[in-house]
Amino acid sequence: MTATPDLSTPPEIGGIGHSVLRREDDRLIEGQGDFLDDVVLPGMLHMAIHRSPVAHARIRGIDSSAASAVDGVVAVVTGELMAAHNLAWMPTLSGDTQAVLATDKVRYQGQEVAAVIATDPYVAADAAALIEVDYEMLPAVTGPQQSLSADAPVIRDEKEGQTDNLVYTWESGDAEATDAAFESAARVVSLDTFYPRSHPAPLETCGIVADVNSVTGQATVYLTSQAPHAHRTLFALVAGLPEQNIRIISPDIGGGFGNKVPIYPGYVVATAASLLLGTPVKWIESRSDNLISTGFGRDYHMRGELALDGDGRILALRADVLSDQGAFYSDAQPTQFRAGLFHVVTGSYDFPAAHVTCRGAFTNKAPGGVAYRCSFRITEASYLIERLVQTAAYEIGMDPADFRLLNFIREDQFPYTTPTGFVYDSGDYHTALRKAMDEVGYAELRAEQAAARAEGRLLGIGIAHFTEAVGAGPSRTYDIAGLKMFDSAELRVHPTGKAILKLGVKTQGQGHETTFAQIVASELGIPVTDIKVVHGDTDNTPYGLGTYASRSTPTAGGATSMVSRKLADKGRKIAAHLLEAAEADIDLAAGTFSVRGTPERSVTIQEVAFAAYTNMPEGLEHGFEGVSYYDPPNLTFPYGSYIVVVEVDAETGVWKVDRMVALDDCGVRINPMIVEGQIHGGLTEGFAKSSMQWITFDEDGNCIGSNFMDYLVPTAWETPRFELLETCVPSPHHPIGAKGVGESATVGSPAAYVNAVIDALAHLGVRNIDMPVLPDRVWDALESAS
Amino acid sequence: MYPPSFDLTVARSVAEAVDALAEGGEDARILAGGQSLIPMLKLRFAAPSLLVDINEIAGLDLLERTNGHLRIGATARHADIVASDLPGGAVASAAPWISDPLVRNRGTVCGSVAHCDPEGDWNSVLLATGATVVATGPGGERSIDIGDFVVDFFTNSLAPGEMVTEVHVPVPAGASGGAYMKLERKVGDYATVGVATHLELGGDGTISAAGIAMTSVAPVNRKASDAEALLVGEAPGDELFAAAAEAAAAASEPRSDVRGSAEWKRNVVRVYTRRGLEAALAQAQAG
Amino acid sequence: MEISVTINGTAQSHDVEARQLLVDYVRSTVGLTGTHIGCDTTSCGVCTVLLDGVPVKACTVLAAQADGHEVTTVEGLKADGQLHAIQKAFKENHGLQCGFCTPAMMLVGAALLESNDDPSEDEIRWAISGNLCRCTGYINIVKSIQAAAAEGRAQ
């Protein structure tokens, strides 16, 4: 890798490192954002979905006559009709199939059974409620342990050769070396814990406006899509439409967090309906549609074991997980990793052996396994290892901070190959944790904790030091449904020196219209205000895999740098021509090409751009534009040290966060203001999941958590205040040294909150309370301990 | 989600509202703040044929102290209680904890009282303070003791064609205090456990009247009568409050659910009753 | 039924169904799409408008109930071509990410500042606790409202 060029720019250019105010805000603060539900087309019809009220039942018959009779209803679509067009089932992102509209059985509460197309959304809802389905009830399977027992009903009986509910088994690491280490261990520490089912729940639900023109065959699909190009390809494959005739437009997105990565049945039905009716069809999920049926996250039952030597050093790790996949295996994750990147579970620690085993099971619950701001199961992995090391520290009587400092990978060990095969790019974990400890006043807090305990008060200090693995590709290892995970950028500088940058990724609030312009500003010296960023329209942007898994900066950010450098190279040639100097003598800094040694001989990037269209040297193509497809050589590995201080009300179990100190190292920060905003959001989601947010099911498979009265999103009142810190160890292989940050705080923080509550109770022997750490669970733990 | 179809009458007087309600028959409902009713319509848990909107009736939003009572009119919003200096004790304590600020801007006390949701806060406050509900119907106006008004799970004792027009909360002449302790998972959530407490002190400092009522721990908002009886006539103190808290916990019938176990909820009733009584006492003693 | 509503200062009349929600009226009938929809249960507050100056969740008010009243939406914050102080503050303090809850947050903030020109952090957090945000963790929303308050006091 060549050395990173000097990318510093003055504020008026506003390149990397400047907290440039966001370009996208101007429309959003005036209510002029263009969200999916704002799309209105002439003659547009509205779709409502009738869903199964039960978790598992055979469909004996569907009576849609009353629905069809409602004034304003244009069509009622059932699985039978979809089957006639070979669209009753669709492929998932993990190679399984998923029912679009149920034909044989319903397999979870909320599954799509029929759809009504009407002239008005109120009428569509009226009619959808009138559809009557005759069900033959079947026993519901609501947990993976139950699902894998011998007498469980086979949920996926339509799959040829499927005789049980096992989805997959997968393993990573070295079983033999791990067993040997455990045999030689002075001490073995274990933890069983459960990461409950959660949901991304962006405030804007998912939706589509499908507009298939029956004359031209052109399908314009407005979609809440985090990955428009990948979706276009999948639409082409599922619906059999020629790909050039499909245009996916992903307008402003009201939050994604992973929810808008998969393709949902409603999209397929609306598109089919538009195709059959020849009119645009809009479908917008209600909140209950969203929470009951679309991609959940987590639902992971985990056991971890650490082998320790007599000094408290980790020798090896064993992890075994059982994943509740719901009724269809639809994880959005790289093909070869059946459990995502869970095998990053060795975390921030240096030890030689690990073995990870994973099983997935079908249950009568909604499908998902989609990252909820978590990079392919890294959240679960990070949670397990950070809870486990905390447990180990208590068990051997060592301070949890000391235990981490003893076992951390050292700065001089990078690049570091983990026992499960990741190659961590860079880091300095000791400095990070020590800095966070200094900020929070760790030693003083421990003293305060002891004093509080003497008074009968419960104070807890929880640490989590996470290491993320983000930015997929490299394409040799990472793909989604076979599509390789590179990403792209296309840059055109116009004659006046103003530029347009087109991206294959898609912002959902991360500020791409600003940060990617900042990369170009740093590379070429074009002021950020002169650069328009275009994204989310497959007809007008280069192919890319989209925005999720904290991958936009590592991949498309790299592509933006690389395409800028292509233009810089061409610019040097043009500048050499204009300055009558040798190309090798031309330097570019902050938008000025100058002759080395005689800096007064210079031309600006704007002059060079003009010359590209008006005064080109012989032998050079006109124009000033390029495209780059960037395939990163490795993942990037952002990390952080989080410390949470809580006080627990011993009488009720209610706990409150007093402090939350979060140090993040995500390499070079393109826009510090935006990075901090991303961290704030992630810390809040971590707080939500650790304290209140989960989806559970009763024994009949009824979903509890299908609206915002049950699925709890914290308000400003409950949300803790955060104190942010940073260090910066750049990624050595990324063109600008950036690592990605969107998910770090969601990955790292849940363990910190939970560890803090456990820490408050640790002296009583409490080692685990599963999330969400509800007050009754805390109180129960206290009662059983005393 | 969208409400089913219904007719709407916008009443300009109580008489008009009562007439419309009578004409509408069984399936007619009063629409006050609508913060419970409209979500129920959207979720299609309710399908009334007629809604009678009372928001445009002049003077129905009254909030005043007269004749030893705090009078709360049918369209007085929760936010009006929060903003006013008139309420004290458990009423003032509860108001900021009703749902969330925007719901408080629209939702009404009387609507919540009439709704008789056992997870609603106001009926516990009214039970603890000994309030009266004023109902107006085809036969005119009548007062109903809150204990008689709250009949069951989502059931009140209004006669067909009657609507709640006011709530009267007594304002004791002597030293008194009250509190509403609410454990909620987040702002806007229903109470996991709520306890309203109310104490009046005699000239000698002993408890002359006591009220305790609980939210979300029984099929109705429940008055802890045994606990109240323990307190009256006694000098306030830690042991007495602990005994009352124990009696309140015994009177609760919580159910285990996603909010927590029954055993824990009963414990929270115990803790919150004690803390509520301590707060009420401190307020009463401060005058 | 026929209703007359003053929206962002302009009188409008429409024939609406009794059951139409105010949020659908504002978005679909009037065509002001800055007001959003996020839930079914009066929980999220992204549909917030000011009804006679008071923030309410427009998904839980009937359009017919706005008859004879004034409704202010995000599109009405700008006056005489000038952004409202709260709008400027949200941009300058990174008070928004995806922007979906932003119109509601700004309206609640603006209404708060009408009655309290120097709210404390707790008062701001309390005031916006009927409105959810999934992106920001509220930190910069609070900061934005504080900045708008300071701007208002300076004038």
XYZ file of C-alpha atoms in Angstrom, chain A residues 39-637:
599
model
C -44.076 9.333 -3.614
C -47.436 9.830 -5.316
C -47.950 8.719 -8.919
C -50.984 9.265 -11.145
C -53.507 6.444 -10.806
C -51.597 4.909 -7.929
C -53.389 2.143 -6.001
C -52.801 1.156 -2.386
C -52.062 -2.264 -0.973
C -52.822 -3.722 2.451
C -51.714 -7.144 3.623
C -53.839 -9.670 5.470
C -51.627 -11.531 7.928
C -51.914 -14.743 9.827
C -53.241 -14.291 13.356
C -51.729 -17.633 14.376
C -48.201 -19.032 14.470
C -48.615 -22.428 12.862
C -51.593 -23.731 10.945
C -52.536 -25.414 7.715
C -54.625 -23.291 5.373
C -57.841 -25.090 4.455
C -59.294 -22.250 2.447
C -59.352 -18.519 1.913
C -62.586 -16.615 1.375
C -61.939 -13.201 -0.059
C -65.434 -12.578 -1.410
C -66.395 -10.012 1.228
C -63.127 -8.157 0.673
C -63.576 -8.160 -3.085
C -67.067 -6.734 -2.698
C -65.900 -3.600 -0.885
C -66.367 -0.490 -2.981
C -62.952 0.680 -4.155
C -61.253 -2.708 -4.069
C -59.526 -3.450 -7.369
C -58.026 -6.844 -6.636
C -57.414 -9.392 -3.906
C -54.182 -11.315 -4.288
C -53.694 -14.731 -2.684
C -50.914 -17.280 -2.764
C -52.817 -19.207 -5.385
C -52.639 -16.280 -7.800
C -48.954 -15.727 -7.013
C -48.302 -19.436 -7.591
C -49.907 -19.170 -11.024
C -47.117 -16.721 -11.856
C -44.495 -18.841 -10.110
C -44.122 -16.163 -7.419
C -45.618 -17.810 -4.337
C -42.110 -18.442 -3.011
C -38.955 -16.377 -3.301
C -35.299 -16.987 -2.528
C -33.842 -15.533 0.667
C -30.443 -13.927 1.052
C -29.145 -17.132 2.655
C -30.157 -19.609 -0.023
C -33.433 -20.691 1.565
C -36.882 -19.995 0.141
C -39.564 -17.882 1.776
C -43.294 -17.827 1.152
C -44.448 -14.619 -0.511
C -48.110 -15.323 0.208
C -48.812 -18.512 2.137
C -50.274 -21.362 0.106
C -49.886 -24.471 2.249
C -49.304 -23.401 5.824
C -48.708 -20.303 7.869
C -45.507 -20.639 9.822
C -45.520 -17.588 12.064
C -47.920 -15.031 13.418
C -47.999 -12.102 11.057
C -47.085 -14.085 7.949
C -48.439 -12.662 4.694
C -51.531 -14.547 3.528
C -53.303 -12.227 1.096
C -53.186 -8.674 -0.163
C -55.846 -6.185 -1.127
C -55.292 -3.565 -3.805
C -57.669 -0.614 -3.562
C -58.086 2.968 -4.589
C -57.537 4.278 -1.070
C -55.449 3.026 1.845
C -58.414 3.238 4.247
C -60.472 1.059 1.925
C -57.605 -1.398 1.484
C -57.396 -1.754 5.271
C -61.183 -2.227 5.558
C -61.144 -4.979 2.964
C -58.024 -6.740 4.287
C -59.845 -7.130 7.601
C -62.713 -8.931 5.817
C -60.623 -11.752 4.369
C -61.499 -15.010 6.058
C -59.061 -17.877 6.306
C -59.979 -21.366 7.481
C -57.054 -22.677 9.540
C -56.303 -26.135 10.859
C -54.219 -25.364 13.926
C -50.809 -26.966 14.373
C -48.620 -26.894 17.471
C -46.371 -23.832 17.577
C -42.641 -24.160 18.104
C -41.393 -21.066 19.892
C -37.796 -21.826 20.810
C -34.810 -23.497 19.149
C -34.291 -26.036 21.920
C -37.882 -27.184 21.533
C -37.496 -27.020 17.773
C -34.558 -29.424 17.723
C -36.177 -31.959 20.032
C -37.182 -35.217 18.392
C -40.929 -34.757 18.780
C -41.130 -31.236 17.362
C -43.364 -30.823 14.320
C -41.411 -30.198 11.133
C -42.020 -26.556 10.283
C -40.570 -26.677 6.787
C -42.320 -29.788 5.617
C -42.546 -28.350 2.094
C -38.751 -28.614 1.723
C -37.693 -31.793 0.052
C -35.664 -34.000 2.359
C -36.221 -31.797 5.415
C -37.074 -34.133 8.276
C -36.252 -31.922 11.228
C -35.953 -28.217 12.065
C -32.192 -27.906 11.820
C -31.142 -25.104 9.479
C -27.394 -25.481 9.602
C -24.397 -26.462 11.649
C -21.232 -24.484 11.272
C -17.890 -24.316 13.013
C -14.711 -22.301 13.057
C -11.336 -22.550 14.736
C -9.295 -25.516 15.888
C -11.180 -28.023 18.052
C -8.130 -30.102 18.857
C -5.896 -27.242 19.964
C -8.766 -25.811 21.968
C -9.477 -29.110 23.718
C -5.797 -29.433 24.568
C -5.695 -25.945 26.034
C -8.767 -26.653 28.147
C -7.195 -29.841 29.436
C -4.104 -27.978 30.563
C -6.030 -25.057 32.057
C -5.676 -24.061 35.690
C -9.216 -22.738 35.608
C -12.213 -22.905 33.310
C -14.872 -20.209 33.424
C -18.168 -20.376 31.596
C -21.189 -18.238 30.868
C -24.559 -19.109 29.376
C -26.407 -16.131 28.069
C -29.112 -15.181 25.643
C -29.187 -12.234 23.315
C -32.907 -11.667 22.803
C -34.700 -11.047 19.562
C -34.672 -7.388 18.667
C -35.719 -5.330 15.703
C -34.091 -2.426 13.859
C -37.392 -0.506 13.900
C -36.411 2.587 11.950
C -39.033 5.285 12.443
C -39.875 5.081 8.765
C -41.243 1.615 8.063
C -40.467 -0.258 4.855
C -42.397 0.446 1.695
C -42.568 0.335 -2.047
C -44.198 2.084 -4.956
C -44.012 -0.290 -7.905
C -44.687 1.227 -11.287
C -44.535 -1.316 -14.070
C -45.374 0.133 -17.452
C -47.191 -2.574 -19.380
C -46.391 -0.964 -22.719
C -42.666 -0.362 -22.355
C -41.988 -3.107 -19.827
C -40.095 -0.545 -17.772
C -40.361 -1.203 -14.017
C -39.628 1.814 -11.868
C -39.533 0.694 -8.280
C -39.353 3.219 -5.465
C -38.068 1.233 -2.533
C -36.852 1.771 1.009
C -33.603 0.107 0.076
C -30.201 0.170 1.715
C -28.846 -1.747 -1.281
C -30.595 -0.628 -4.484
C -28.248 -2.301 -6.955
C -28.312 -5.655 -5.229
C -32.086 -5.359 -5.026
C -32.360 -4.660 -8.728
C -30.394 -7.805 -9.526
C -32.492 -9.872 -7.116
C -35.706 -8.391 -8.568
C -34.499 -9.408 -12.016
C -33.801 -12.926 -10.813
C -37.015 -13.327 -8.765
C -39.473 -11.669 -11.123
C -37.746 -12.664 -14.344
C -37.700 -9.060 -15.555
C -34.816 -7.916 -17.761
C -32.418 -6.063 -15.472
C -31.995 -3.084 -17.767
C -35.732 -2.457 -17.529
C -35.699 -2.276 -13.759
C -34.868 1.000 -12.124
C -34.735 1.073 -8.350
C -34.995 4.464 -6.767
C -34.310 4.589 -3.081
C -35.347 8.055 -1.954
C -34.587 9.626 1.418
C -34.635 6.844 3.979
C -36.000 7.402 7.467
C -33.463 5.156 9.135
C -32.444 1.668 8.083
C -30.252 -0.055 10.687
C -30.387 -3.237 8.609
C -34.164 -3.379 8.281
C -34.025 -2.244 4.657
C -31.497 -4.801 3.402
C -33.734 -7.820 2.662
C -36.471 -8.151 0.071
C -39.836 -8.646 1.750
C -42.926 -10.430 0.443
C -44.859 -7.151 0.274
C -42.379 -5.824 -2.295
C -42.901 -8.845 -4.508
C -46.704 -8.718 -4.242
C -46.870 -4.987 -4.959
C -44.599 -5.356 -7.976
C -46.568 -8.331 -9.282
C -49.806 -6.404 -8.750
C -48.482 -3.424 -10.651
C -47.373 -5.715 -13.444
C -50.773 -7.420 -13.619
C -52.886 -4.278 -13.205
C -50.745 -1.915 -15.216
C -50.952 0.799 -12.551
C -48.569 1.966 -9.856
C -49.117 0.199 -6.523
C -47.994 1.578 -3.171
C -47.469 -0.486 -0.064
C -46.336 1.108 3.168
C -45.926 -1.089 6.210
C -47.841 -0.184 9.309
C -45.694 -0.300 12.424
C -47.171 -3.641 13.409
C -46.507 -5.007 9.905
C -42.943 -3.884 10.373
C -42.317 -5.295 13.831
C -44.227 -8.547 13.377
C -42.866 -9.662 10.022
C -39.672 -8.001 8.854
C -36.067 -8.811 9.642
C -35.432 -9.206 13.324
C -31.942 -9.284 14.802
C -30.222 -11.569 17.341
C -32.265 -14.330 19.081
C -29.020 -16.098 19.960
C -28.518 -18.584 22.752
C -24.832 -18.610 23.610
C -22.465 -20.551 25.806
C -18.889 -19.429 26.203
C -15.996 -21.018 28.081
C -12.553 -19.638 28.776
C -9.516 -21.714 29.718
C -7.185 -19.732 31.980
C -3.699 -20.349 33.253
C -2.701 -19.764 36.867
C -1.873 -16.115 36.226
C -5.199 -15.214 34.685
C -4.074 -15.425 31.091
C -6.567 -16.731 28.588
C -5.409 -19.947 26.907
C -8.423 -20.734 24.773
C -12.083 -20.062 24.128
C -14.971 -22.322 23.316
C -18.250 -20.943 22.122
C -21.388 -22.782 21.204
C -24.455 -21.023 19.911
C -27.966 -21.960 19.019
C -29.689 -19.499 16.762
C -33.438 -19.046 16.471
C -33.894 -18.376 12.774
C -37.669 -18.198 12.614
C -39.581 -19.958 9.891
C -37.312 -19.088 6.971
C -33.526 -18.803 6.937
C -33.083 -15.304 5.617
C -29.985 -13.928 7.316
C -28.375 -11.189 5.277
C -24.784 -12.342 5.468
C -21.861 -13.605 3.366
C -22.572 -17.010 1.828
C -19.760 -18.995 3.387
C -20.522 -17.827 6.922
C -23.647 -19.579 8.183
C -23.449 -17.730 11.489
C -22.272 -14.443 10.076
C -19.016 -13.212 11.521
C -19.775 -14.632 14.948
C -16.346 -16.266 14.947
C -14.842 -12.847 15.694
C -15.820 -13.864 19.240
C -12.188 -13.971 20.395
C -12.550 -10.201 20.672
C -9.691 -7.973 21.722
C -7.679 -10.699 23.390
C -4.477 -12.506 22.556
C -4.701 -16.276 22.911
C -3.785 -19.129 20.613
C -6.809 -21.391 20.372
C -10.529 -21.107 19.851
C -13.330 -23.279 18.637
C -16.785 -22.025 17.722
C -19.783 -24.211 16.932
C -23.088 -22.879 15.709
C -26.472 -24.353 14.944
C -29.527 -22.678 13.538
C -33.079 -23.893 14.055
C -36.397 -23.144 12.392
C -39.169 -21.952 14.710
C -42.659 -20.558 14.258
C -41.447 -17.000 14.415
C -40.825 -14.314 11.831
C -37.688 -14.795 9.756
C -34.775 -12.422 9.978
C -31.340 -12.746 11.397
C -30.710 -9.457 9.718
C -28.058 -7.226 11.134
C -29.616 -4.623 13.395
C -26.742 -2.187 13.227
C -24.431 -5.099 13.997
C -22.255 -6.298 11.077
C -23.321 -9.906 10.664
C -23.613 -11.265 14.243
C -20.585 -9.391 15.566
C -22.836 -7.826 18.181
C -23.635 -11.213 19.648
C -19.963 -12.228 19.548
C -18.778 -9.024 21.162
C -21.445 -9.326 23.819
C -20.452 -12.899 24.673
C -16.717 -12.311 24.971
C -17.104 -9.090 26.957
C -19.538 -10.699 29.365
C -17.301 -13.753 29.589
C -14.069 -11.927 30.428
C -15.937 -9.961 33.085
C -17.146 -13.256 34.566
C -13.638 -14.690 34.436
C -12.227 -11.675 36.253
C -14.720 -12.093 39.112
C -14.102 -15.806 39.315
C -10.344 -15.420 39.736
C -10.647 -12.350 41.906
C -9.035 -9.929 39.494
C -10.305 -6.466 38.641
C -12.098 -6.669 35.264
C -9.978 -3.827 33.874
C -6.743 -5.501 34.953
C -7.908 -8.782 33.453
C -8.440 -7.076 30.112
C -5.139 -5.200 30.206
C -3.368 -8.498 30.950
C -4.962 -10.314 28.032
C -5.254 -7.612 25.351
C -3.535 -7.975 21.998
C -0.528 -5.645 22.218
C 0.040 -2.750 19.838
C 3.216 -4.406 18.499
C 1.299 -7.565 17.545
C -0.688 -5.904 14.726
C -1.456 -7.050 12.123
C -2.761 -9.802 14.383
C -4.172 -13.103 13.174
C -6.881 -14.425 15.457
C -7.395 -18.136 16.147
C -10.472 -18.060 13.909
C -8.635 -16.459 11.011
C -9.329 -12.728 11.069
C -6.339 -10.463 10.489
C -6.870 -7.382 12.656
C -5.370 -4.394 10.853
C -4.310 -2.038 13.639
C -5.003 -0.959 17.171
C -3.736 0.134 20.532
C -6.139 -1.363 23.033
C -4.132 -0.627 26.166
C -4.041 3.106 25.468
C -7.738 3.137 24.681
C -8.862 1.417 27.863
C -6.494 3.388 30.059
C -7.721 6.650 28.574
C -11.344 5.709 29.207
C -10.462 4.636 32.758
C -8.731 7.952 33.415
C -11.714 9.868 32.093
C -14.249 8.031 34.206
C -11.964 8.078 37.266
C -11.852 4.306 37.536
C -9.790 3.958 40.692
C -11.890 6.555 42.522
C -15.067 4.839 41.379
C -13.908 1.522 42.782
C -13.318 3.261 46.117
C -16.723 4.905 45.890
C -18.278 1.545 45.111
C -16.748 0.004 48.230
C -18.014 2.883 50.352
C -21.480 2.624 48.803
C -21.637 -1.104 49.503
C -20.815 -0.399 53.121
C -23.915 1.840 53.202
C -26.039 -0.782 51.477
C -26.106 1.050 48.138
C -25.370 -0.768 44.916
C -23.002 0.941 42.508
C -21.688 -0.844 39.440
C -18.911 -0.139 36.965
C -19.099 -2.021 33.698
C -16.487 -2.210 30.982
C -16.680 -3.429 27.431
C -13.758 -3.322 25.054
C -15.009 -4.389 21.658
C -13.270 -5.078 18.390
C -15.450 -4.809 15.306
C -14.819 -6.419 11.920
C -16.430 -4.274 9.261
C -16.145 -3.056 5.721
C -16.813 -6.225 3.753
C -15.284 -7.248 1.123
C -12.683 -8.298 0.324
C -14.664 -9.929 -2.440
C -12.683 -13.174 -2.357
C -14.297 -13.868 1.020
C -17.456 -11.807 1.225
C -20.600 -11.736 -0.901
C -24.330 -11.296 -0.530
C -26.305 -13.963 -2.390
C -23.272 -14.468 -4.607
C -22.801 -10.753 -5.382
C -19.262 -9.818 -4.428
C -18.902 -7.134 -1.798
C -16.830 -4.461 -3.523
C -18.166 -0.951 -3.911
C -17.945 1.893 -6.335
C -17.703 5.602 -7.020
C -17.988 7.592 -10.222
C -16.638 11.122 -10.298
C -17.117 13.717 -12.994
C -15.603 17.167 -12.754
C -17.396 19.622 -15.021
C -15.623 22.353 -17.039
C -16.305 24.939 -14.321
C -14.592 22.775 -11.741
C -17.798 21.665 -10.035
C -18.166 17.947 -9.504
C -20.729 15.215 -9.277
C -19.962 12.035 -7.336
C -22.136 8.969 -7.818
C -22.102 6.138 -5.317
C -23.203 2.523 -5.183
C -23.928 2.847 -1.480
C -26.989 4.539 -0.017
C -27.284 6.841 2.990
C -30.040 6.376 5.552
C -28.975 9.269 7.716
C -25.226 8.694 7.870
C -24.524 11.865 5.918
C -23.001 10.424 2.744
C -23.884 13.518 0.739
C -21.452 15.372 2.958
C -18.740 12.919 3.970
C -18.095 11.475 0.520
C -17.835 15.001 -0.874
C -15.271 15.640 1.856
C -13.129 12.771 0.608
C -13.101 14.276 -2.888
C -12.418 17.694 -1.378
C -9.376 16.311 0.405
C -8.102 14.372 -2.569
C -8.600 17.014 -5.256
C -9.084 20.270 -3.372
C -12.486 20.980 -4.864
C -14.529 22.755 -2.171
C -17.079 20.424 -0.590
C -19.858 22.846 -1.527
C -18.981 22.377 -5.209
C -19.553 18.614 -5.101
C -22.948 17.031 -5.527
C -23.325 13.458 -4.280
C -25.837 11.227 -6.059
C -26.929 7.870 -4.708
C -29.915 5.566 -4.491
C -30.847 5.425 -8.177
C -29.695 2.380 -10.107
C -29.996 4.113 -13.477
C -27.635 6.849 -12.407
C -25.029 5.324 -10.122
C -22.359 2.652 -10.506
C -22.982 -0.853 -9.165
C -22.456 -1.405 -5.482
C -23.628 -3.600 -2.665
C -25.124 -0.895 -0.504
C -24.934 0.521 2.971
C -24.961 -1.812 5.974
C -22.353 -3.585 8.086
C -20.486 -0.268 8.525
C -19.125 -0.807 5.039
C -19.708 2.449 3.161
C -16.597 4.313 4.256
C -14.322 1.242 4.077
C -15.550 0.292 0.592
C -17.198 3.195 -1.252
C -14.997 5.601 0.694
C -11.999 3.732 -0.703
C -13.540 3.864 -4.187
C -14.068 7.618 -3.830
C -10.415 8.087 -2.929
C -9.245 5.860 -5.749
C -11.353 7.556 -8.416
C -10.201 10.946 -7.136
C -6.606 9.798 -7.466
C -7.280 8.680 -11.027
C -8.446 12.210 -11.756
C -5.466 13.652 -9.888
C -3.164 11.620 -12.144
C -4.880 12.917 -15.234
C -4.854 16.389 -13.716
C -1.091 16.208 -13.331
C -0.757 15.474 -17.029
C -2.979 18.421 -17.911
C -1.197 20.690 -15.439
C 2.178 19.679 -16.858
C 0.854 20.668 -20.268
C -0.487 23.998 -19.014
C 2.649 24.786 -17.004
C 5.004 23.451 -19.630
C 6.687 21.263 -17.053
C 7.370 17.573 -16.695
C 4.482 15.537 -15.278
C 6.790 13.984 -12.716
C 7.494 17.441 -11.305
C 3.851 18.324 -10.640
C 2.569 18.239 -7.064
C -1.078 18.499 -6.016
C -2.004 19.987 -2.656
C -5.373 21.423 -1.577
C -6.543 21.965 -5.137
C -3.385 23.498 -6.578
C -1.062 21.787 -9.057
C 2.388 23.304 -8.831
C 5.836 22.664 -10.203
C 8.098 21.198 -7.582
C 10.728 23.734 -6.584
C 8.917 26.670 -8.171
C 5.555 26.761 -6.389
C 4.604 30.096 -7.996
C 4.182 28.153 -11.240
C 0.789 26.642 -10.531
C -2.710 26.048 -11.821
C -5.845 25.288 -9.855
C -7.936 22.155 -10.114
C -10.653 24.351 -11.618
C -8.293 25.536 -14.356
C -7.250 21.981 -14.998
C -10.893 20.886 -15.216
C -11.604 23.645 -17.731
C -8.602 22.615 -19.789
C -9.867 19.039 -19.817
C -12.711 20.242 -22.006
C -11.003 23.126 -23.828
C -7.250 22.691 -24.051
C -6.147 19.101 -23.804
C -2.619 18.042 -24.548
C -2.126 15.843 -27.587
C -2.828 12.182 -26.968
C -5.055 12.562 -23.904
C -8.799 11.827 -23.964
C -11.105 14.746 -23.323
C -13.195 14.972 -20.212
C -12.373 14.794 -16.526
C -14.138 11.838 -15.067
C -13.653 8.302 -13.925
C -15.076 5.366 -12.055
C -13.485 3.076 -9.493
C -14.574 -0.247 -8.128
C -12.789 -0.729 -4.846
C -12.230 -4.188 -3.454
C -10.638 -3.759 -0.030
C -7.681 -6.016 0.742
C -9.053 -6.795 4.196
C -11.803 -5.873 6.606
C -11.174 -2.943 8.920
C -11.255 -3.386 12.679
